[in-house]
Short mmCIF file of N, CA and C in Angstrom, two decimals:
data_model
loop_
_atom_site.label_atom_id
_atom_site.label_comp_id
_atom_site.label_asym_id
_atom_site.label_seq_id
_atom_site.Cartn_x
_atom_site.Cartn_y
_atom_site.Cartn_z
N MET A 1 -10.03 3.77 -19.52
CA MET A 1 -10.61 2.82 -18.52
C MET A 1 -10.46 1.26 -18.75
N GLU A 2 -10.18 0.52 -17.91
CA GLU A 2 -10.17 -0.72 -17.96
C GLU A 2 -10.96 -1.58 -16.93
N GLY A 3 -11.54 -2.63 -17.32
CA GLY A 3 -12.12 -3.29 -16.29
C GLY A 3 -13.79 -2.94 -16.12
N PRO A 4 -14.47 -3.55 -15.41
CA PRO A 4 -15.86 -3.13 -15.34
C PRO A 4 -16.08 -1.92 -14.60
N PRO A 5 -16.91 -1.04 -15.26
CA PRO A 5 -16.79 0.22 -14.25
C PRO A 5 -18.39 0.01 -13.55
N GLU A 6 -18.31 0.97 -12.46
CA GLU A 6 -19.39 0.80 -11.37
C GLU A 6 -20.74 1.29 -12.20
N TYR A 7 -21.48 0.59 -12.33
CA TYR A 7 -22.81 0.85 -13.12
C TYR A 7 -24.04 0.15 -12.11
N ARG A 8 -25.04 0.71 -12.21
CA ARG A 8 -26.20 0.17 -11.83
C ARG A 8 -27.17 -0.23 -12.82
N GLU A 9 -27.48 -1.70 -12.92
CA GLU A 9 -28.21 -2.21 -13.96
C GLU A 9 -29.87 -1.98 -13.73
N LEU A 10 -30.55 -1.01 -14.67
CA LEU A 10 -31.72 -0.79 -14.49
C LEU A 10 -32.58 -1.99 -14.60
N GLU A 11 -33.89 -2.03 -14.33
CA GLU A 11 -34.61 -3.10 -14.15
C GLU A 11 -35.83 -2.57 -15.56
N HIS A 12 -35.96 -3.31 -16.65
CA HIS A 12 -36.77 -3.00 -17.49
C HIS A 12 -37.69 -4.29 -17.95
N THR A 13 -38.92 -3.94 -18.36
CA THR A 13 -39.80 -4.99 -18.65
C THR A 13 -38.96 -6.23 -19.73
N ALA A 14 -38.61 -5.86 -20.87
CA ALA A 14 -38.03 -7.00 -22.01
C ALA A 14 -36.44 -6.37 -22.23
N ASP A 15 -35.88 -5.22 -21.73
CA ASP A 15 -34.78 -4.74 -22.43
C ASP A 15 -33.93 -4.78 -21.16
N VAL A 16 -32.35 -4.26 -21.71
CA VAL A 16 -31.64 -3.88 -20.31
C VAL A 16 -31.22 -2.73 -20.57
N GLY A 17 -30.58 -2.14 -19.27
CA GLY A 17 -30.00 -0.94 -19.33
C GLY A 17 -29.13 -0.65 -18.05
N PHE A 18 -28.52 0.58 -18.29
CA PHE A 18 -27.74 0.81 -16.84
C PHE A 18 -27.73 2.37 -16.40
N GLU A 19 -27.39 2.75 -15.49
CA GLU A 19 -26.97 4.46 -15.28
C GLU A 19 -25.67 4.19 -14.27
N LEU A 20 -24.96 5.29 -14.67
CA LEU A 20 -23.72 5.40 -14.12
C LEU A 20 -22.88 6.62 -14.31
N GLU A 21 -22.18 7.20 -13.31
CA GLU A 21 -21.69 8.65 -13.19
C GLU A 21 -19.94 8.24 -13.69
N ALA A 22 -19.48 9.51 -13.88
CA ALA A 22 -18.19 9.50 -14.02
C ALA A 22 -17.56 10.93 -13.81
N THR A 23 -16.23 11.15 -13.63
CA THR A 23 -15.95 12.49 -13.20
C THR A 23 -15.61 13.51 -14.57
N SER A 24 -15.85 12.88 -15.86
CA SER A 24 -15.41 13.73 -16.86
C SER A 24 -16.36 13.29 -17.92
N GLU A 25 -16.77 13.92 -19.19
CA GLU A 25 -17.28 13.31 -20.02
C GLU A 25 -16.60 12.35 -21.03
N THR A 26 -15.41 12.47 -21.00
CA THR A 26 -14.54 11.24 -21.60
C THR A 26 -14.83 10.13 -20.88
N GLY A 27 -14.42 10.11 -19.43
CA GLY A 27 -14.81 9.04 -18.54
C GLY A 27 -16.24 8.53 -18.77
N ALA A 28 -17.21 9.35 -18.97
CA ALA A 28 -18.57 8.78 -19.23
C ALA A 28 -18.82 8.05 -20.19
N PHE A 29 -18.06 8.26 -21.64
CA PHE A 29 -18.06 7.78 -22.81
C PHE A 29 -17.31 6.52 -22.69
N GLU A 30 -16.13 6.37 -22.09
CA GLU A 30 -15.49 5.31 -21.87
C GLU A 30 -16.25 4.23 -20.84
N ALA A 31 -16.53 4.88 -19.78
CA ALA A 31 -17.60 3.72 -18.96
C ALA A 31 -18.67 3.23 -19.52
N ALA A 32 -19.51 4.11 -20.34
CA ALA A 32 -20.80 3.45 -21.06
C ALA A 32 -20.32 2.37 -22.00
N ALA A 33 -19.39 2.44 -22.76
CA ALA A 33 -18.86 1.54 -23.41
C ALA A 33 -18.54 0.12 -22.52
N LEU A 34 -17.82 0.18 -21.68
CA LEU A 34 -17.21 -1.07 -20.86
C LEU A 34 -18.87 -1.30 -20.13
N ALA A 35 -19.66 -0.60 -19.56
CA ALA A 35 -20.53 -1.20 -19.07
C ALA A 35 -21.69 -1.99 -20.12
N MET A 36 -21.55 -1.42 -21.25
CA MET A 36 -22.40 -2.18 -22.46
C MET A 36 -21.77 -3.41 -22.76
N PHE A 37 -20.56 -3.37 -22.76
CA PHE A 37 -19.76 -4.76 -22.88
C PHE A 37 -20.01 -5.76 -21.62
N ASP A 38 -19.97 -4.96 -20.54
CA ASP A 38 -20.25 -6.08 -19.13
C ASP A 38 -21.46 -6.46 -18.98
N LEU A 39 -22.39 -6.08 -19.82
CA LEU A 39 -23.92 -6.74 -19.85
C LEU A 39 -23.85 -7.87 -20.94
N MET A 40 -22.76 -8.05 -21.58
CA MET A 40 -22.84 -8.55 -22.82
C MET A 40 -21.78 -9.92 -22.76
N VAL A 41 -20.76 -9.67 -21.90
CA VAL A 41 -19.93 -10.77 -21.89
C VAL A 41 -19.03 -10.42 -20.36
N GLU A 42 -18.72 -11.53 -19.85
CA GLU A 42 -17.80 -10.92 -18.45
C GLU A 42 -16.56 -10.52 -18.85
N LEU A 43 -16.67 -9.35 -18.31
CA LEU A 43 -15.31 -8.77 -18.66
C LEU A 43 -13.73 -9.17 -18.03
N ASP A 44 -14.06 -10.00 -17.08
CA ASP A 44 -13.17 -10.28 -16.02
C ASP A 44 -12.15 -11.45 -17.05
N GLY A 45 -12.99 -12.21 -17.97
CA GLY A 45 -12.18 -12.95 -18.76
C GLY A 45 -11.56 -12.70 -20.45
N VAL A 46 -11.88 -11.22 -20.33
CA VAL A 46 -11.33 -10.64 -21.58
C VAL A 46 -9.86 -9.99 -21.42
N ARG A 47 -9.11 -10.88 -22.43
CA ARG A 47 -7.59 -10.67 -22.17
C ARG A 47 -7.09 -9.32 -23.16
N PRO A 48 -6.14 -8.45 -23.16
CA PRO A 48 -5.96 -7.70 -23.98
C PRO A 48 -4.99 -8.05 -25.33
N ARG A 49 -5.22 -8.61 -25.96
CA ARG A 49 -4.53 -9.25 -27.18
C ARG A 49 -4.53 -8.24 -28.27
N GLU A 50 -5.51 -7.69 -28.62
CA GLU A 50 -5.52 -6.92 -29.80
C GLU A 50 -6.07 -5.27 -29.53
N VAL A 51 -5.51 -4.09 -29.91
CA VAL A 51 -5.76 -2.91 -29.97
C VAL A 51 -6.82 -2.50 -31.37
N ARG A 52 -7.72 -1.82 -31.12
CA ARG A 52 -8.22 -1.33 -32.53
C ARG A 52 -8.48 -0.18 -32.34
N THR A 53 -8.76 0.87 -33.20
CA THR A 53 -9.20 2.27 -32.94
C THR A 53 -10.65 2.50 -33.69
N ILE A 54 -11.47 2.82 -33.02
CA ILE A 54 -13.02 2.90 -32.95
C ILE A 54 -13.31 4.54 -33.14
N ARG A 55 -13.98 4.95 -34.23
CA ARG A 55 -14.47 6.23 -34.72
C ARG A 55 -15.73 6.04 -34.74
N ALA A 56 -16.40 7.51 -34.29
CA ALA A 56 -17.94 7.36 -34.48
C ALA A 56 -18.22 8.81 -34.56
N THR A 57 -19.18 9.40 -35.39
CA THR A 57 -19.56 10.44 -35.97
C THR A 57 -21.01 11.01 -35.68
N GLY A 58 -21.28 11.78 -34.85
CA GLY A 58 -22.86 12.20 -34.52
C GLY A 58 -23.62 12.53 -35.69
N THR A 59 -24.75 12.51 -35.92
CA THR A 59 -25.48 13.35 -37.15
C THR A 59 -26.22 14.30 -36.70
N THR A 60 -26.36 14.72 -35.51
CA THR A 60 -27.18 15.69 -35.16
C THR A 60 -26.62 17.01 -34.20
N GLY A 61 -25.59 16.57 -34.00
CA GLY A 61 -24.76 17.87 -33.08
C GLY A 61 -24.91 17.56 -31.82
N ASP A 62 -25.83 16.66 -31.02
CA ASP A 62 -26.15 16.50 -29.70
C ASP A 62 -25.34 15.50 -29.02
N ARG A 63 -24.86 15.76 -27.79
CA ARG A 63 -24.00 14.78 -26.87
C ARG A 63 -24.96 12.95 -27.16
N GLU A 64 -26.05 13.14 -26.89
CA GLU A 64 -26.74 12.09 -27.17
C GLU A 64 -27.01 11.23 -28.28
N ASN A 65 -27.15 11.76 -29.35
CA ASN A 65 -26.82 11.18 -30.52
C ASN A 65 -25.32 10.78 -30.75
N LEU A 66 -24.34 11.22 -30.15
CA LEU A 66 -22.94 10.98 -30.54
C LEU A 66 -22.73 9.89 -29.54
N LEU A 67 -23.20 9.71 -28.19
CA LEU A 67 -23.20 8.58 -27.52
C LEU A 67 -23.73 7.23 -27.99
N ILE A 68 -25.06 7.32 -28.70
CA ILE A 68 -25.76 6.26 -29.33
C ILE A 68 -25.01 5.88 -30.61
N ARG A 69 -24.20 6.72 -31.45
CA ARG A 69 -23.44 6.34 -32.46
C ARG A 69 -22.07 5.57 -32.02
N TRP A 70 -21.60 5.94 -30.80
CA TRP A 70 -20.38 5.55 -30.35
C TRP A 70 -20.89 4.21 -29.88
N LEU A 71 -21.92 3.77 -28.93
CA LEU A 71 -22.03 2.42 -28.81
C LEU A 71 -22.56 1.67 -29.78
N THR A 72 -23.28 2.22 -30.70
CA THR A 72 -23.49 1.57 -31.96
C THR A 72 -22.35 1.02 -32.86
N GLU A 73 -21.09 1.77 -32.97
CA GLU A 73 -20.07 1.15 -33.69
C GLU A 73 -19.20 0.10 -32.82
N LEU A 74 -19.76 0.33 -31.42
CA LEU A 74 -18.93 -0.96 -30.67
C LEU A 74 -19.84 -2.23 -30.75
N LEU A 75 -21.31 -1.91 -30.86
CA LEU A 75 -21.79 -3.07 -30.78
C LEU A 75 -21.43 -3.64 -32.32
N TYR A 76 -21.37 -2.90 -33.59
CA TYR A 76 -20.94 -3.53 -34.62
C TYR A 76 -19.51 -4.26 -34.56
N LEU A 77 -18.68 -3.63 -33.74
CA LEU A 77 -17.41 -4.61 -33.49
C LEU A 77 -17.91 -6.06 -32.81
N TYR A 78 -18.53 -5.92 -31.72
CA TYR A 78 -18.95 -7.19 -31.27
C TYR A 78 -19.78 -8.29 -32.30
N GLU A 79 -20.65 -7.59 -32.72
CA GLU A 79 -21.66 -8.25 -33.90
C GLU A 79 -20.82 -8.93 -35.05
N ALA A 80 -20.43 -7.89 -35.73
CA ALA A 80 -19.47 -8.30 -36.85
C ALA A 80 -18.34 -9.06 -36.67
N ASP A 81 -17.51 -8.72 -35.95
CA ASP A 81 -16.20 -9.14 -35.74
C ASP A 81 -16.04 -10.31 -34.31
N ARG A 82 -17.06 -10.46 -33.65
CA ARG A 82 -17.14 -11.29 -32.52
C ARG A 82 -16.02 -10.78 -31.56
N PHE A 83 -16.05 -9.52 -31.17
CA PHE A 83 -14.72 -8.90 -30.75
C PHE A 83 -15.30 -8.46 -29.47
N ALA A 84 -14.67 -8.58 -27.91
CA ALA A 84 -15.00 -8.46 -26.80
C ALA A 84 -13.99 -7.17 -26.38
N VAL A 85 -14.32 -6.26 -25.91
CA VAL A 85 -13.77 -4.82 -25.48
C VAL A 85 -13.53 -5.11 -23.93
N GLY A 86 -12.24 -5.08 -23.39
CA GLY A 86 -12.17 -5.01 -21.95
C GLY A 86 -11.41 -3.82 -21.56
N ALA A 87 -11.26 -2.79 -22.35
CA ALA A 87 -10.40 -1.73 -21.87
C ALA A 87 -10.94 -0.70 -23.01
N VAL A 88 -11.21 0.35 -22.71
CA VAL A 88 -11.35 1.67 -23.75
C VAL A 88 -10.13 3.19 -23.43
N THR A 89 -9.76 3.62 -24.11
CA THR A 89 -9.17 4.82 -23.92
C THR A 89 -9.89 5.97 -25.05
N VAL A 90 -10.41 6.88 -24.65
CA VAL A 90 -10.89 8.03 -25.52
C VAL A 90 -9.86 8.66 -26.14
N THR A 91 -9.32 8.96 -27.20
CA THR A 91 -8.28 9.64 -27.57
C THR A 91 -8.65 10.83 -27.92
N SER A 92 -9.96 11.47 -28.75
CA SER A 92 -10.60 12.68 -28.99
C SER A 92 -11.77 12.54 -28.78
N LEU A 93 -12.32 13.70 -28.28
CA LEU A 93 -13.81 13.67 -28.25
C LEU A 93 -14.31 15.19 -28.51
N GLY A 94 -14.87 15.45 -29.67
CA GLY A 94 -15.25 16.57 -30.15
C GLY A 94 -16.72 16.86 -30.02
N ALA A 95 -17.28 18.00 -30.74
CA ALA A 95 -18.36 18.29 -30.64
C ALA A 95 -19.35 17.16 -31.56
N ARG A 96 -18.80 16.43 -32.48
CA ARG A 96 -19.56 15.67 -33.41
C ARG A 96 -19.02 14.36 -33.61
N GLU A 97 -17.96 14.35 -32.97
CA GLU A 97 -16.94 13.12 -33.14
C GLU A 97 -16.03 12.54 -32.06
N ILE A 98 -15.94 11.10 -31.90
CA ILE A 98 -15.41 10.45 -30.98
C ILE A 98 -14.29 9.41 -31.45
N ALA A 99 -13.25 9.41 -31.09
CA ALA A 99 -11.89 8.46 -31.23
C ALA A 99 -11.59 7.79 -30.06
N ALA A 100 -11.61 6.39 -30.31
CA ALA A 100 -10.96 5.69 -28.96
C ALA A 100 -10.00 4.49 -29.33
N SER A 101 -9.30 4.19 -28.73
CA SER A 101 -8.40 2.86 -28.76
C SER A 101 -9.15 1.94 -27.68
N VAL A 102 -9.27 0.94 -28.53
CA VAL A 102 -9.96 -0.40 -27.50
C VAL A 102 -9.37 -1.58 -27.53
N THR A 103 -9.12 -2.06 -26.15
CA THR A 103 -8.26 -3.44 -26.24
C THR A 103 -9.26 -4.58 -25.81
N GLY A 104 -8.84 -5.58 -26.36
CA GLY A 104 -9.54 -6.94 -26.14
C GLY A 104 -9.25 -8.15 -27.18
N GLU A 105 -10.20 -8.81 -27.22
CA GLU A 105 -9.81 -10.15 -28.04
C GLU A 105 -11.18 -10.58 -28.68
N PRO A 106 -10.77 -11.31 -29.84
CA PRO A 106 -11.98 -12.34 -30.07
C PRO A 106 -12.72 -13.14 -29.33
N ILE A 107 -13.95 -13.03 -29.33
CA ILE A 107 -14.68 -13.76 -28.39
C ILE A 107 -14.65 -15.45 -28.59
N ASP A 108 -14.17 -16.20 -27.69
CA ASP A 108 -14.11 -17.57 -27.68
C ASP A 108 -14.99 -18.17 -26.56
N PRO A 109 -16.27 -19.03 -27.40
CA PRO A 109 -17.29 -19.25 -26.44
C PRO A 109 -16.93 -20.27 -25.24
N ALA A 110 -15.81 -21.18 -25.63
CA ALA A 110 -15.23 -21.89 -24.80
C ALA A 110 -14.68 -21.52 -23.55
N ARG A 111 -14.19 -20.05 -23.54
CA ARG A 111 -13.47 -19.44 -22.55
C ARG A 111 -14.36 -18.43 -22.12
N HIS A 112 -15.13 -17.70 -22.92
CA HIS A 112 -16.03 -16.43 -22.47
C HIS A 112 -17.43 -16.71 -21.88
N THR A 113 -17.59 -16.16 -20.77
CA THR A 113 -19.05 -16.16 -20.41
C THR A 113 -19.84 -15.05 -20.85
N LEU A 114 -20.75 -15.41 -21.99
CA LEU A 114 -21.95 -14.57 -22.62
C LEU A 114 -23.00 -14.30 -21.87
N ARG A 115 -23.36 -13.09 -21.81
CA ARG A 115 -24.59 -12.71 -20.97
C ARG A 115 -25.90 -12.25 -21.93
N SER A 116 -26.07 -10.91 -21.69
CA SER A 116 -27.43 -10.54 -22.42
C SER A 116 -26.89 -10.28 -23.70
N GLU A 117 -27.83 -10.29 -24.83
CA GLU A 117 -27.61 -10.24 -26.15
C GLU A 117 -28.14 -8.92 -26.66
N ILE A 118 -27.43 -7.92 -26.82
CA ILE A 118 -27.77 -6.48 -27.19
C ILE A 118 -28.10 -6.24 -28.39
N LYS A 119 -29.08 -5.88 -29.22
CA LYS A 119 -29.22 -5.63 -30.63
C LYS A 119 -29.25 -4.05 -30.87
N ALA A 120 -29.32 -3.18 -30.07
CA ALA A 120 -29.41 -1.70 -30.53
C ALA A 120 -29.15 -0.95 -29.09
N ALA A 121 -28.60 0.30 -29.18
CA ALA A 121 -28.58 1.38 -28.13
C ALA A 121 -29.71 2.03 -28.52
N THR A 122 -30.65 2.60 -27.79
CA THR A 122 -31.96 3.05 -27.87
C THR A 122 -31.99 4.75 -27.23
N TYR A 123 -32.96 5.62 -27.87
CA TYR A 123 -33.02 6.75 -27.30
C TYR A 123 -34.12 6.58 -26.05
N HIS A 124 -34.59 5.54 -25.62
CA HIS A 124 -35.81 5.56 -24.71
C HIS A 124 -34.85 5.83 -23.22
N ASP A 125 -35.59 6.94 -22.97
CA ASP A 125 -35.31 7.15 -21.32
C ASP A 125 -33.64 7.50 -21.44
N LEU A 126 -33.00 7.96 -22.48
CA LEU A 126 -31.51 8.30 -22.44
C LEU A 126 -31.59 9.73 -21.94
N GLU A 127 -30.14 9.45 -21.35
CA GLU A 127 -29.54 10.75 -20.40
C GLU A 127 -28.11 10.81 -20.56
N LEU A 128 -27.65 11.83 -20.90
CA LEU A 128 -26.25 12.29 -20.94
C LEU A 128 -26.23 13.77 -20.25
N SER A 129 -25.88 13.61 -18.93
CA SER A 129 -25.78 15.12 -18.74
C SER A 129 -24.49 15.31 -17.54
N GLU A 130 -24.26 16.52 -17.07
CA GLU A 130 -23.33 17.06 -16.58
C GLU A 130 -24.00 17.96 -15.27
N ARG A 131 -23.54 17.49 -14.13
CA ARG A 131 -24.10 18.29 -12.89
C ARG A 131 -23.19 18.35 -11.94
N GLY A 132 -22.65 19.44 -11.34
CA GLY A 132 -21.46 19.36 -10.30
C GLY A 132 -20.27 18.64 -10.42
N GLY A 133 -20.05 18.65 -12.02
CA GLY A 133 -18.62 18.18 -12.29
C GLY A 133 -18.72 16.48 -12.48
N ARG A 134 -20.13 16.13 -12.24
CA ARG A 134 -20.11 14.81 -12.26
C ARG A 134 -21.22 14.33 -13.62
N TRP A 135 -20.54 13.49 -14.30
CA TRP A 135 -21.09 13.06 -15.42
C TRP A 135 -22.17 11.97 -15.26
N ARG A 136 -23.39 12.07 -15.96
CA ARG A 136 -24.66 10.86 -15.96
C ARG A 136 -24.89 10.39 -17.15
N VAL A 137 -24.78 9.13 -17.35
CA VAL A 137 -25.16 8.37 -18.41
C VAL A 137 -26.18 7.13 -18.05
N ARG A 138 -27.64 7.47 -18.52
CA ARG A 138 -28.39 6.41 -18.55
C ARG A 138 -29.05 5.87 -19.72
N ILE A 139 -28.97 4.57 -20.20
CA ILE A 139 -29.28 4.20 -21.38
C ILE A 139 -30.01 2.97 -21.49
N ILE A 140 -30.76 2.64 -22.11
CA ILE A 140 -31.60 1.25 -22.40
C ILE A 140 -31.18 0.59 -23.50
N PHE A 141 -31.27 -0.77 -23.73
CA PHE A 141 -30.53 -1.23 -25.08
C PHE A 141 -31.94 -2.18 -25.29
N ASP A 142 -32.04 -2.33 -26.52
CA ASP A 142 -33.02 -3.15 -27.11
C ASP A 142 -32.38 -4.28 -27.22
N THR A 143 -33.03 -5.73 -26.67
CA THR A 143 -32.28 -6.84 -26.68
C THR A 143 -33.19 -7.83 -27.47
#
């Protein structure tokens, strides 16, 4: 998936969040990653200069935990490497593990428009579910 996915930003007292739908579980993980980055940096300005492989492993065996771990790995990439992701392709998605190829570039404050600062993905009001072939993600981030 490339570019900002369609999502609805959730109003929350002090934090930020979104909800979105996808046609597959893989698509839900990809869209959640890009929606999170879209909350942090304007994705239209992110160029596909580097490709990195990101892996995350769930600790409890449920999908919500895997989603939290996945987004946490991507937050680490953003915070530690100051790397903005503009495209995500999930290459494998198992019961407890996800791997993806992400494309983007190091953040350049002179060129990138920064938005919200996200500290952590939270379990508060978290939802990852499938109904009628549509995958729904709802998540709140600590800011």
